[in-house]
Amino acid sequence: MTADDSDAGTGAGRGLGSGASTPPAELRPEQARALFRRGTRMTTSGYCAGYAQANLIAVPRDLAYEVLLFTQRNAKACPVLDVTEPGDTRASIFAGDLRTDLPAYRVYANGVLVAEPDDVRDVWRRDLVSFLIGCSFTFEVPMLRAGIPLRHLETGGNVAMYRTDRRCRPAGRLRGPLVVSMRPIPADRVADAVRISSRYPAVHGAPVHVGDPAALGIADLDRPDFGEPVEVRAGEIPVFWACGVTPQAAIMASAPEFAISHAPGHMAITDARDTDYQVP
Amino acid sequence: MTADDSDAGTGAGRGLGSGASTPPAELRPEQARALFRRGTRMTTSGYCAGYAQANLIAVPRDLAYEVLLFTQRNAKACPVLDVTEPGDTRASIFAGDLRTDLPAYRVYANGVLVAEPDDVRDVWRRDLVSFLIGCSFTFEVPMLRAGIPLRHLETGGNVAMYRTDRRCRPAGRLRGPLVVSMRPIPADRVADAVRISSRYPAVHGAPVHVGDPAALGIADLDRPDFGEPVEVRAGEIPVFWACGVTPQAAIMASAPEFAISHAPGHMAITDARDTDYQVP
């Protein structure tokens, strides 16, 4: 657990009326968003069971077509749940304020990470189009219900995410690597993890890879590019899902003038139900 | 069967080497495309079993973001399978020539249908971005294999398509009604038709409506807005699927300067397998 996760045990409901002392999993989306708006800064994994979580990428209108095309061409990593009008701070599936209601943001200038604030009102622009992209945290609840252990939830930390050597299909100025999240799964539950996650294609669906990290060009599982390292124990297999941090990796690789995103693992908690994205 | 379907029995493989006398369902995509390139003009329903078929909408680059956003916001009707670079005449899933290899096209100027040629090379523009959108013909083969009768295939005609009173979610200048295709399904097979089509979300998936056409604002099933009327017999239920003609209805309603599409029912036969779009 990192220092910025220190609110996890004691502060989750701090000063929030009906949310006070409510376990994070039982918070309603508007309660969790109010916590984050007031400054709680931690990974949203495990928050608001039953609600879809989303990656945020906000870019100037003149880059919006390329982002949308990039998501279409790399839909496994970038399943779009919603797109705003330029300058809008709400989305159809997110009744909060996109500038304040995520626990942490990243601000990119010319592809360089220049700030990681918990509020982006001061750098918000009226030409920003916000994309909400499905997040694998959404299928963690059904996996937990099926009895599949998820270590980063047990330890209260963030998931481990890695740049891979797989190239995304470019779109206009945008190119970059596929980013994946990794969860260690007991060998006898890998099939169940595949089966359950595959029912949620809009939040990355089935894994892109099971097993050897080297096959994805990942040299050292203990050194993730985003999030926190997660121990893989004997009898467990590292399982890799396409990750909605992929657009951020494209921003870093392609260096457009300006972009705002969520901080990896610190998601937008939407008002959409995970079941809205479930297929038979 | 309409006059332009007269090639159905005798001409399907005319002069095409290995395709000669091959039943349409058994043609490979490049064989079917060669037929259409030479002038065969008929609905592609029943062609190239096992291969995905696609709707075409090609618009100038300056409208492309709005079309792509419209498809994202109306994904049930407009599931995007591929998007080309401006001016490209091939797509990643379509190795033919988008200007010649569909059986028939529609050309729109200011929202008005101005021509229905079988070749659009003379009106093609270097700024056109082509969108290939999933088509419900793709799941007809699995429905047939399950023993569900499809009358328009039995009669050799086109499917019946209707404008509904359901509004699509607008995107920029684009707005318009949801268009649906209708198939009469025996009452005891409706559940199977739902179950099978729901496994293909990228080609419209499950029906949007089962039963009373009036609930969709359809006054008379015998007068479809696109395609041909299909008889609904005693013991059958009209079942309605979202249709990839929806972008054409948006072009007609929104009147952008220029667009090219396929003629309804006269699809782009892709090189992608229907199983590529199947979910568990």
XYZ file of C-alpha atoms in Angstrom:
560
model
C 0.000 0.000 0.000
C 1.393 3.376 -0.922
C 1.247 6.536 1.126
C -1.561 7.985 -0.906
C -3.716 4.993 -0.064
C -3.795 5.914 3.638
C -7.445 6.893 3.504
C -8.424 3.323 2.716
C -9.248 2.135 6.194
C -10.384 5.177 8.061
C -11.306 7.945 5.709
C -13.412 6.326 3.039
C -16.628 7.852 4.304
C -15.179 10.869 6.090
C -17.757 13.569 6.541
C -20.074 12.195 3.883
C -23.402 11.755 5.603
C -24.796 8.398 4.596
C -21.423 7.338 3.169
C -19.588 7.646 6.485
C -18.167 4.289 7.596
C -19.668 2.568 4.558
C -17.246 -0.003 3.104
C -15.947 1.222 -0.281
C -17.592 -1.684 -2.119
C -20.993 -0.615 -0.807
C -20.715 3.070 -1.655
C -22.985 4.409 -4.339
C -21.181 6.094 -7.255
C -22.189 9.618 -6.186
C -20.896 8.923 -2.666
C -17.540 7.702 -3.943
C -17.288 10.658 -6.316
C -17.989 13.042 -3.423
C -15.128 11.473 -1.452
C -12.751 11.897 -4.358
C -13.965 15.452 -4.940
C -12.989 16.242 -1.333
C -9.493 14.881 -1.808
C -9.492 11.158 -1.067
C -6.807 9.828 -3.347
C -6.555 6.079 -3.842
C -7.146 3.316 -6.314
C -10.801 2.668 -7.036
C -10.358 -1.098 -7.339
C -13.029 -2.613 -5.125
C -15.172 0.529 -4.995
C -18.913 0.601 -5.706
C -19.561 -3.062 -6.450
C -21.900 -3.502 -9.398
C -21.030 -0.222 -11.106
C -18.813 0.109 -14.163
C -15.557 1.992 -13.786
C -13.924 3.887 -16.623
C -10.639 5.255 -17.890
C -10.623 8.929 -18.831
C -8.793 10.495 -21.740
C -9.621 14.105 -22.603
C -8.084 15.753 -25.656
C -8.627 18.939 -27.674
C -11.377 18.702 -30.284
C -8.856 18.703 -33.133
C -7.410 15.406 -31.878
C -10.770 13.820 -31.054
C -11.270 12.027 -34.377
C -7.860 10.417 -34.117
C -8.540 9.284 -30.547
C -11.934 7.876 -31.514
C -10.418 6.116 -34.527
C -7.591 4.781 -32.341
C -10.167 3.337 -29.944
C -12.082 1.738 -32.816
C -8.915 0.192 -34.221
C -7.769 -1.031 -30.809
C -11.139 -1.850 -29.329
C -9.934 -4.613 -27.042
C -7.781 -2.110 -25.138
C -10.012 0.924 -25.730
C -13.708 -0.001 -25.551
C -15.494 3.369 -25.576
C -18.374 3.679 -23.141
C -19.110 7.373 -23.673
C -17.873 10.517 -25.457
C -18.736 14.055 -24.366
C -19.343 17.221 -26.338
C -16.342 19.589 -26.291
C -15.941 21.223 -22.887
C -18.602 19.146 -21.162
C -17.737 18.119 -17.608
C -20.402 15.423 -17.348
C -21.087 12.393 -19.488
C -24.259 10.443 -20.091
C -23.039 7.619 -17.809
C -21.226 9.906 -15.324
C -23.388 12.369 -13.413
C -20.433 13.853 -11.513
C -17.837 16.422 -12.556
C -15.109 14.931 -14.726
C -12.659 17.629 -13.510
C -12.887 16.847 -9.787
C -14.598 13.512 -9.129
C -11.796 11.112 -9.966
C -9.259 10.397 -7.197
C -6.268 11.502 -9.277
C -5.440 12.792 -12.754
C -2.480 13.012 -15.072
C -1.813 16.063 -17.207
C 0.287 15.648 -20.354
C 1.936 18.445 -22.335
C 3.586 17.400 -25.600
C 3.448 13.806 -24.402
C 5.229 14.520 -21.119
C 3.549 13.903 -17.774
C 3.670 17.354 -16.183
C 1.341 17.007 -13.198
C -0.638 14.468 -11.212
C -3.242 16.573 -9.419
C -6.496 15.495 -7.794
C -8.432 18.300 -9.488
C -7.979 19.580 -13.046
C -10.286 22.590 -13.021
C -7.352 24.979 -13.426
C -6.082 23.283 -16.586
C -9.459 22.348 -18.088
C -10.178 23.720 -21.558
C -13.427 24.393 -23.339
C -12.296 22.409 -26.374
C -11.658 19.161 -24.466
C -13.559 16.070 -25.605
C -13.646 13.417 -22.875
C -13.626 9.716 -23.660
C -14.712 7.198 -21.032
C -13.190 3.814 -21.754
C -14.102 0.522 -20.103
C -11.995 -0.697 -17.167
C -11.266 -4.240 -16.065
C -12.074 -3.322 -12.452
C -15.654 -3.766 -13.663
C -15.357 -7.556 -13.953
C -13.460 -7.971 -10.694
C -16.698 -8.111 -8.727
C -18.112 -11.046 -10.723
C -14.721 -12.752 -10.408
C -14.730 -12.260 -6.626
C -18.300 -13.551 -6.424
C -17.104 -16.682 -8.202
C -14.461 -17.128 -5.521
C -11.469 -16.123 -7.620
C -8.952 -14.395 -5.324
C -7.571 -11.022 -6.467
C -4.402 -10.176 -4.585
C -4.312 -6.429 -5.206
C -7.724 -6.213 -3.562
C -6.574 -8.313 -0.618
C -3.587 -6.030 -0.061
C -5.497 -2.823 -0.771
C -3.082 -1.824 -3.508
C -3.336 -0.898 -7.155
C -3.254 -3.424 -9.985
C 0.044 -3.960 -11.866
C 0.124 -2.595 -15.429
C 2.787 -3.005 -18.116
C 3.706 -1.648 -21.507
C 4.014 -4.595 -23.920
C 5.937 -5.010 -27.161
C 2.658 -5.310 -29.078
C 2.012 -2.255 -31.222
C -1.458 -0.786 -31.438
C -2.853 -0.114 -34.889
C -2.090 3.602 -35.442
C -4.710 6.269 -36.135
C -3.537 9.565 -37.570
C -0.897 10.990 -35.244
C -1.551 8.385 -32.563
C 0.537 5.261 -32.126
C 1.892 3.351 -29.179
C 2.132 0.041 -27.352
C -0.617 -2.117 -25.925
C -0.762 -1.756 -22.136
C -1.993 -4.687 -20.045
C -3.058 -5.253 -16.476
C -1.894 -8.413 -14.718
C -3.625 -10.490 -12.078
C -2.096 -13.662 -10.604
C -4.754 -16.384 -10.845
C -4.583 -19.846 -9.245
C -3.970 -22.328 -12.046
C -7.224 -24.153 -11.417
C -9.220 -20.902 -11.714
C -7.669 -19.517 -14.905
C -10.415 -21.027 -17.047
C -13.054 -19.427 -14.830
C -11.294 -16.053 -14.978
C -11.276 -16.277 -18.779
C -14.897 -17.362 -18.934
C -16.164 -14.665 -16.574
C -14.173 -11.771 -18.041
C -15.111 -12.802 -21.583
C -18.713 -11.965 -20.742
C -17.732 -8.292 -20.436
C -16.267 -7.345 -23.838
C -16.919 -3.631 -23.231
C -14.522 -3.667 -20.280
C -11.696 -5.515 -22.100
C -13.292 -8.967 -22.076
C -11.141 -12.089 -22.136
C -7.403 -11.913 -21.412
C -4.991 -11.149 -24.235
C -2.388 -13.500 -22.781
C -2.043 -16.202 -20.132
C 1.353 -17.084 -18.734
C 4.892 -16.114 -19.729
C 5.344 -12.326 -19.416
C 8.354 -12.456 -21.753
C 6.010 -13.320 -24.628
C 4.574 -9.810 -24.241
C 8.012 -8.258 -23.912
C 7.622 -7.758 -20.168
C 11.084 -8.225 -18.649
C 10.275 -8.063 -14.949
C 6.848 -8.494 -13.373
C 8.146 -6.803 -10.219
C 8.611 -3.537 -12.070
C 5.259 -2.515 -13.542
C 5.100 0.607 -15.691
C 1.924 1.737 -13.939
C 0.263 0.826 -10.637
C 2.013 -1.364 -8.092
C 3.803 -4.722 -8.205
C 1.655 -7.697 -7.226
C 3.246 -10.942 -6.025
C 2.747 -14.060 -8.170
C 2.895 -17.087 -5.853
C 3.585 -20.749 -6.525
C 0.614 -22.370 -8.222
C -0.510 -19.114 -9.774
C -0.380 -17.982 -13.394
C 0.017 -14.347 -14.410
C -3.000 -13.455 -16.552
C -2.944 -10.321 -18.709
C -5.888 -8.211 -19.798
C -5.843 -5.323 -22.283
C -5.824 -2.096 -20.294
C -7.420 1.319 -20.716
C -4.112 2.998 -19.912
C -3.239 2.192 -23.543
C -4.422 5.664 -24.729
C -2.085 7.275 -22.181
C 0.811 5.249 -23.562
C -0.197 6.511 -27.020
C -0.217 10.090 -25.735
C 3.296 9.575 -24.346
C 4.510 7.949 -27.569
C 2.831 10.404 -29.949
C 3.268 13.664 -28.022
C 0.192 15.664 -28.964
C 0.052 19.152 -27.514
C -2.242 18.469 -24.543
C -4.206 15.721 -22.817
C -5.709 14.958 -19.444
C -6.289 11.434 -18.148
C -7.082 9.645 -14.930
C -4.076 8.430 -12.952
C -3.749 4.688 -13.618
C -5.955 2.734 -11.228
C -7.746 5.897 -10.105
C -10.833 5.581 -12.232
C -14.051 7.380 -13.052
C -16.824 5.536 -11.233
C -19.822 5.682 -13.523
C -23.538 5.386 -12.912
C -23.743 2.480 -15.372
C -24.241 -1.015 -13.994
C -21.664 -3.685 -14.809
C -24.566 -5.782 -16.055
C -25.182 -3.132 -18.750
C -22.015 -4.404 -20.401
C -22.578 -8.111 -19.905
C -23.225 -10.404 -22.832
C -24.868 -13.833 -22.598
C -37.950 -11.370 -56.684
C -37.252 -8.123 -58.459
C -35.927 -7.671 -61.980
C -32.432 -6.920 -60.811
C -32.300 -10.265 -59.049
C -32.483 -12.186 -62.337
C -28.875 -13.302 -62.089
C -29.657 -15.316 -58.986
C -30.185 -18.696 -60.566
C -28.067 -18.704 -63.648
C -25.455 -16.035 -63.500
C -23.957 -16.270 -60.034
C -20.736 -17.795 -61.254
C -20.852 -16.614 -64.864
C -17.398 -16.533 -66.411
C -15.598 -16.658 -63.114
C -13.339 -19.664 -63.372
C -13.695 -21.637 -60.176
C -16.784 -19.635 -59.221
C -18.782 -20.719 -62.274
C -21.934 -22.606 -61.256
C -20.962 -22.394 -57.603
C -24.006 -21.748 -55.388
C -23.826 -18.198 -53.928
C -23.524 -19.513 -50.376
C -20.383 -21.408 -51.327
C -18.600 -18.572 -53.117
C -15.498 -17.174 -51.533
C -15.615 -13.420 -50.847
C -13.213 -12.565 -53.694
C -15.346 -14.603 -56.113
C -18.543 -12.836 -55.077
C -16.817 -9.454 -55.287
C -15.609 -10.270 -58.806
C -19.191 -11.060 -59.838
C -20.441 -7.775 -58.457
C -17.538 -5.908 -60.063
C -18.681 -7.299 -63.419
C -22.209 -6.050 -62.916
C -24.194 -8.715 -61.075
C -26.693 -6.700 -59.087
C -28.656 -8.455 -56.372
C -29.052 -8.740 -52.635
C -26.130 -10.456 -50.929
C -28.324 -12.242 -48.399
C -27.249 -15.873 -48.488
C -23.906 -15.176 -50.165
C -20.560 -16.503 -48.919
C -21.696 -18.491 -45.891
C -19.345 -17.989 -42.960
C -18.124 -14.547 -43.983
C -19.216 -11.287 -42.397
C -21.117 -8.819 -44.547
C -20.991 -5.085 -44.007
C -22.854 -1.857 -44.626
C -20.861 0.901 -46.303
C -21.055 4.600 -45.538
C -18.400 6.861 -47.058
C -18.276 10.552 -46.177
C -15.838 13.430 -46.619
C -13.123 13.637 -43.976
C -14.676 16.711 -42.400
C -17.785 14.691 -41.499
C -15.886 11.577 -40.410
C -15.688 12.433 -36.704
C -19.417 13.011 -36.553
C -20.127 9.709 -38.314
C -17.752 7.835 -36.007
C -19.302 9.509 -32.947
C -22.790 8.701 -34.289
C -21.802 5.040 -34.595
C -20.398 5.025 -31.054
C -23.564 6.597 -29.669
C -25.822 4.246 -31.637
C -23.671 1.145 -31.521
C -26.527 -1.345 -31.668
C -27.485 -0.056 -35.121
C -23.976 0.997 -36.184
C -21.345 -1.482 -34.984
C -18.158 -0.378 -36.757
C -16.047 -3.189 -38.165
C -13.486 -1.055 -40.008
C -12.627 2.547 -40.969
C -10.357 3.474 -43.872
C -7.886 6.291 -44.327
C -9.246 9.136 -46.509
C -9.454 8.080 -50.157
C -8.584 4.439 -49.532
C -10.524 1.977 -51.657
C -9.650 -1.088 -49.576
C -10.160 -1.807 -45.911
C -8.329 -4.114 -43.557
C -11.191 -6.625 -43.674
C -12.092 -6.005 -47.345
C -9.418 -6.859 -49.900
C -11.552 -5.773 -52.863
C -12.282 -2.323 -54.279
C -14.895 -0.444 -52.274
C -15.869 1.548 -55.407
C -16.798 -1.426 -57.608
C -17.135 -4.638 -55.594
C -20.523 -4.122 -54.008
C -23.555 -5.077 -56.109
C -25.142 -1.614 -55.889
C -24.520 1.792 -54.314
C -26.461 4.874 -53.368
C -25.090 8.365 -53.892
C -26.455 11.178 -51.719
C -26.073 14.910 -52.415
C -27.336 17.217 -49.669
C -29.238 14.276 -48.212
C -31.040 13.462 -51.443
C -30.583 10.112 -53.179
C -29.291 11.160 -56.602
C -28.073 7.893 -58.104
C -28.053 4.136 -57.512
C -25.154 2.926 -59.686
C -23.276 -0.365 -59.514
C -19.908 1.414 -59.667
C -18.954 4.686 -57.963
C -15.503 5.283 -59.432
C -16.741 8.375 -61.284
C -18.037 10.063 -58.116
C -15.346 8.824 -55.715
C -13.360 11.513 -53.911
C -9.927 11.466 -52.364
C -11.266 12.828 -49.081
C -13.792 10.012 -48.522
C -13.498 8.003 -45.310
C -15.286 4.651 -45.589
C -16.964 3.005 -42.637
C -17.821 -0.697 -42.736
C -20.649 -1.450 -40.341
C -21.840 -4.872 -39.229
C -24.794 -6.460 -41.068
C -27.379 -8.879 -39.745
C -26.959 -11.082 -42.833
C -23.917 -12.338 -40.929
C -25.983 -14.203 -38.338
C -28.436 -15.615 -40.853
C -26.154 -18.562 -41.550
C -26.029 -19.683 -37.895
C -29.812 -19.213 -37.729
C -30.304 -21.369 -40.835
C -27.971 -24.012 -39.421
C -30.184 -24.101 -36.329
C -33.172 -24.793 -38.573
C -34.783 -21.360 -38.280
C -36.509 -20.601 -41.603
C -35.769 -17.221 -43.219
C -38.402 -16.385 -45.790
C -36.493 -13.752 -47.778
C -33.808 -16.370 -48.429
C -36.422 -18.934 -49.480
C -37.928 -16.477 -51.975
C -34.577 -15.089 -53.126
C -35.572 -11.539 -52.245
C -34.199 -8.771 -50.090
C -34.967 -8.387 -46.395
C -37.640 -5.852 -45.347
C -36.340 -2.719 -43.596
C -38.255 0.089 -41.905
C -37.694 3.522 -40.439
C -38.932 3.498 -36.839
C -40.116 6.297 -34.570
C -37.114 5.738 -32.299
C -34.631 8.596 -32.536
C -30.910 7.882 -32.609
C -28.715 9.829 -30.221
C -27.409 12.734 -32.362
C -23.730 13.446 -33.025
C -22.815 16.873 -34.328
C -24.811 17.500 -37.504
C -26.078 13.918 -37.682
C -29.460 12.853 -36.425
C -32.147 10.499 -37.632
C -34.356 7.502 -36.900
C -33.377 3.966 -36.002
C -33.843 1.663 -39.009
C -34.677 -1.996 -38.419
C -34.753 -5.168 -40.470
C -37.639 -7.582 -39.977
C -37.727 -11.348 -40.226
C -40.895 -13.400 -39.587
C -39.953 -16.136 -37.131
C -42.132 -19.100 -36.114
C -43.326 -18.439 -32.569
C -41.615 -21.530 -31.208
C -38.252 -20.422 -32.654
C -38.251 -16.781 -31.517
C -36.255 -17.637 -28.396
C -33.656 -19.430 -30.515
C -33.447 -16.503 -32.943
C -32.819 -14.164 -29.996
C -30.271 -16.483 -28.437
C -28.326 -17.048 -31.652
C -28.280 -13.428 -32.840
C -27.287 -12.205 -29.374
C -24.004 -14.039 -29.811
C -23.069 -11.606 -32.603
C -23.154 -8.151 -30.986
C -20.894 -6.692 -33.707
C -23.530 -7.434 -36.329
C -26.466 -5.929 -34.382
C -26.836 -8.746 -31.851
C -30.194 -9.474 -30.235
C -33.410 -8.004 -31.668
C -34.511 -4.551 -30.567
C -38.158 -5.585 -30.658
C -40.314 -8.701 -30.942
C -43.901 -8.436 -32.098
C -46.220 -5.490 -32.709
C -44.774 -3.249 -35.464
C -46.922 -0.341 -34.275
C -44.803 -0.147 -31.115
C -41.932 0.954 -33.373
C -44.126 3.351 -35.311
C -44.301 1.018 -38.317
C -47.745 1.475 -39.845
C -47.724 -1.204 -42.511
C -45.358 -4.181 -42.708
C -46.251 -4.581 -46.380
C -44.643 -1.239 -47.212
C -41.010 -1.357 -46.094
C -38.899 1.785 -46.484
C -35.982 -0.259 -47.853
C -35.707 -3.744 -49.363
C -38.763 -5.809 -50.198
C -41.918 -6.815 -48.321
C -41.780 -10.248 -46.695
C -44.963 -12.120 -45.811
C -45.677 -12.806 -42.126
C -47.749 -15.981 -41.912
C -50.021 -17.362 -39.209
C -47.982 -18.677 -36.309
C -45.084 -16.317 -37.032
C -43.947 -13.256 -35.104
C -42.258 -10.284 -36.777
C -38.858 -9.867 -35.145
C -36.934 -6.619 -35.579
C -33.169 -6.142 -35.533
C -31.282 -2.836 -35.559
C -30.080 -2.204 -39.111
C -26.967 -0.734 -40.665
C -29.094 1.350 -43.023
C -29.506 3.659 -40.002
C -26.554 5.859 -41.116
C -28.230 6.307 -44.508
C -31.407 7.443 -42.778
C -29.236 9.915 -40.838
C -27.706 11.169 -44.086
C -31.198 11.694 -45.494
C -32.400 13.430 -42.313
C -29.282 15.571 -41.803
C -28.436 16.451 -45.416
C -24.653 16.711 -45.368
C -23.102 17.750 -48.650
C -22.083 14.289 -49.937
C -22.126 10.613 -49.036
C -21.905 7.231 -50.730
C -23.413 4.064 -49.303
C -24.267 0.548 -50.370
C -27.801 0.046 -51.661
C -29.802 -1.539 -48.829
C -29.369 -5.316 -48.874
C -26.516 -5.083 -51.389
C -23.642 -5.417 -48.979
C -19.864 -5.417 -48.872
C -18.800 -9.041 -48.468
C -15.733 -8.942 -46.246
C -12.852 -11.339 -45.735
C -13.643 -11.551 -42.021
C -15.217 -14.715 -40.686
C -18.563 -14.488 -38.905
C -16.908 -16.337 -36.031
C -14.539 -13.363 -35.622
C -17.520 -11.475 -34.240
C -18.994 -14.246 -32.126
C -19.027 -14.016 -28.357
C -19.381 -16.984 -26.015
